mmCIF file of C-alpha atoms in Angstrom:
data_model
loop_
_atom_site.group_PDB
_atom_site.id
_atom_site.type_symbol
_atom_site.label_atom_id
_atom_site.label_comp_id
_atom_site.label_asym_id
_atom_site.label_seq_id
_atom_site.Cartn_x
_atom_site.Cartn_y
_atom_site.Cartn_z
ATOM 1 C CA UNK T 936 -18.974 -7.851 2.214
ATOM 2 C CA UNK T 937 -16.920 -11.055 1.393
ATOM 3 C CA UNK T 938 -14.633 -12.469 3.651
ATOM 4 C CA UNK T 939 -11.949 -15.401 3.046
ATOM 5 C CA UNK T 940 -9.706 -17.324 5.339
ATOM 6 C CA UNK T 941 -6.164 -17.656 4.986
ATOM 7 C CA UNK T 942 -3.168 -20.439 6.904
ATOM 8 C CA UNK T 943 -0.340 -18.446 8.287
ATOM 9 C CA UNK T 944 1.567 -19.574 5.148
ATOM 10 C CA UNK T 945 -0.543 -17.333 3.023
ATOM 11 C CA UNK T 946 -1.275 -14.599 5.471
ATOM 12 C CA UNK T 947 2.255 -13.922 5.621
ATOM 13 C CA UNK T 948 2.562 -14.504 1.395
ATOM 14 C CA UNK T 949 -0.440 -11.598 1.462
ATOM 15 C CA UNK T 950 1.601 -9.284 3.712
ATOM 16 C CA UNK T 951 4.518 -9.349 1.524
ATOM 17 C CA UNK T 952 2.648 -8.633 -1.718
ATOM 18 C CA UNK T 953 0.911 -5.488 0.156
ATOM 19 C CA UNK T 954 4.346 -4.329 1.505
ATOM 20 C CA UNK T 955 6.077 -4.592 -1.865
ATOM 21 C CA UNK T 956 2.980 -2.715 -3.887
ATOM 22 C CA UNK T 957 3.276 0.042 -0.949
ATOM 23 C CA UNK T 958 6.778 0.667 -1.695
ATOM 24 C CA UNK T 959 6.700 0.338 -5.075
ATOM 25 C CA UNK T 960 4.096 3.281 -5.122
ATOM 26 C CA UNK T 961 6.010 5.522 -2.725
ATOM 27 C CA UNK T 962 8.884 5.025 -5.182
ATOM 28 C CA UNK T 963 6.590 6.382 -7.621
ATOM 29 C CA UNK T 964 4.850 8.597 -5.861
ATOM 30 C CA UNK T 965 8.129 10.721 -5.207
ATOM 31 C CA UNK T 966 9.368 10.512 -9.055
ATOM 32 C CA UNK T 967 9.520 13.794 -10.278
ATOM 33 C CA UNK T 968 9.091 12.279 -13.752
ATOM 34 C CA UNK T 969 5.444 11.367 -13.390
ATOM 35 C CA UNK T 970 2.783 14.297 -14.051
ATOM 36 C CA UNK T 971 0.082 14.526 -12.068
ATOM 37 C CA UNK T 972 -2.566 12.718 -13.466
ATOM 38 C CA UNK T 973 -0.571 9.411 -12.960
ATOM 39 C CA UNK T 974 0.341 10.190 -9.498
ATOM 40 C CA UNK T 975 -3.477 11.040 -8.619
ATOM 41 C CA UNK T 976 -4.137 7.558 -10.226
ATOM 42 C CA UNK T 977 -1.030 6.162 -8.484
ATOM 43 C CA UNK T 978 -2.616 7.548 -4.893
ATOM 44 C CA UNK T 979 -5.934 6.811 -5.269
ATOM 45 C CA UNK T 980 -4.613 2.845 -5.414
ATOM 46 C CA UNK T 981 -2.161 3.318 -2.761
ATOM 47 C CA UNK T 982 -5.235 4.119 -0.394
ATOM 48 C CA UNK T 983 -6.888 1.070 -1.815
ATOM 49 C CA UNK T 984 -3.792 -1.097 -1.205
ATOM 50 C CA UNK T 985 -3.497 0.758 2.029
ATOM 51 C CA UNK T 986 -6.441 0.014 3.427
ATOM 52 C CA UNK T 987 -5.769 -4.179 2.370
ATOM 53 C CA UNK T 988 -2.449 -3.996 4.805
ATOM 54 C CA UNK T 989 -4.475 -2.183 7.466
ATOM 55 C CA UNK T 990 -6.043 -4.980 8.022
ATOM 56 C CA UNK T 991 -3.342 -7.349 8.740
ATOM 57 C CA UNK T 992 -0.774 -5.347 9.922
ATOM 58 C CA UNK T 993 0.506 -4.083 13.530
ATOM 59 C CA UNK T 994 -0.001 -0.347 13.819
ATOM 60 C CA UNK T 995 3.789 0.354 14.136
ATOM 61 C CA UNK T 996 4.415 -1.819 10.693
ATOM 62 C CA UNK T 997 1.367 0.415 9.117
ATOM 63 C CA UNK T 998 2.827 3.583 10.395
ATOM 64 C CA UNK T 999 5.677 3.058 8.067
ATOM 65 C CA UNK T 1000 3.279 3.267 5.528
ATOM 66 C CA UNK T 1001 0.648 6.387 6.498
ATOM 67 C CA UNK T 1002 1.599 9.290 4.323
ATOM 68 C CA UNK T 1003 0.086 12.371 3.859
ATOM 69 C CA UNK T 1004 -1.787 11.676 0.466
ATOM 70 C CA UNK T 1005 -2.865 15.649 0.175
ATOM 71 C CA UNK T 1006 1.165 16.059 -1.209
ATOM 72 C CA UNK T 1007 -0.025 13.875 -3.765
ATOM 73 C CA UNK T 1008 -3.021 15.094 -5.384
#
């Protein structure tokens, strides 16, 4: 396990990054243009990335974010 310490400054910097990447892979997630293989690959990270903003966020700012991830595989 590794752990690292961040100001407010970059706590809030590490938020935004997470919430951007999150929406940027619903986006993609919901493009009918990408086959499944990318959207399996696209899913697996989100959970990754998911996980990240869990840590951080209030559970009414990550509920925004919980999706099903079964409509994705």
């Amino acid at each position: 396990m590794l752990g690292i310490l961040f100001n407010d400054k970059e706590c809030k910097e590490l938020d935004y990054v997470l919430r951007k990447e999150l929406d940027e892979m619903l986006l993609d997630l919901n493009d009918s243009r990408l086959d499944g293989d990318i959207k399996t690959a696209i899913a697996r990270r989100y959970k990754v990335i998911f996980r990240m903003y869990a840590r951080i966020a209030t559970p009414k700012e990550l509920s925004r974010y919980a999706v099903n991830m079964r409509s994705y595989r």
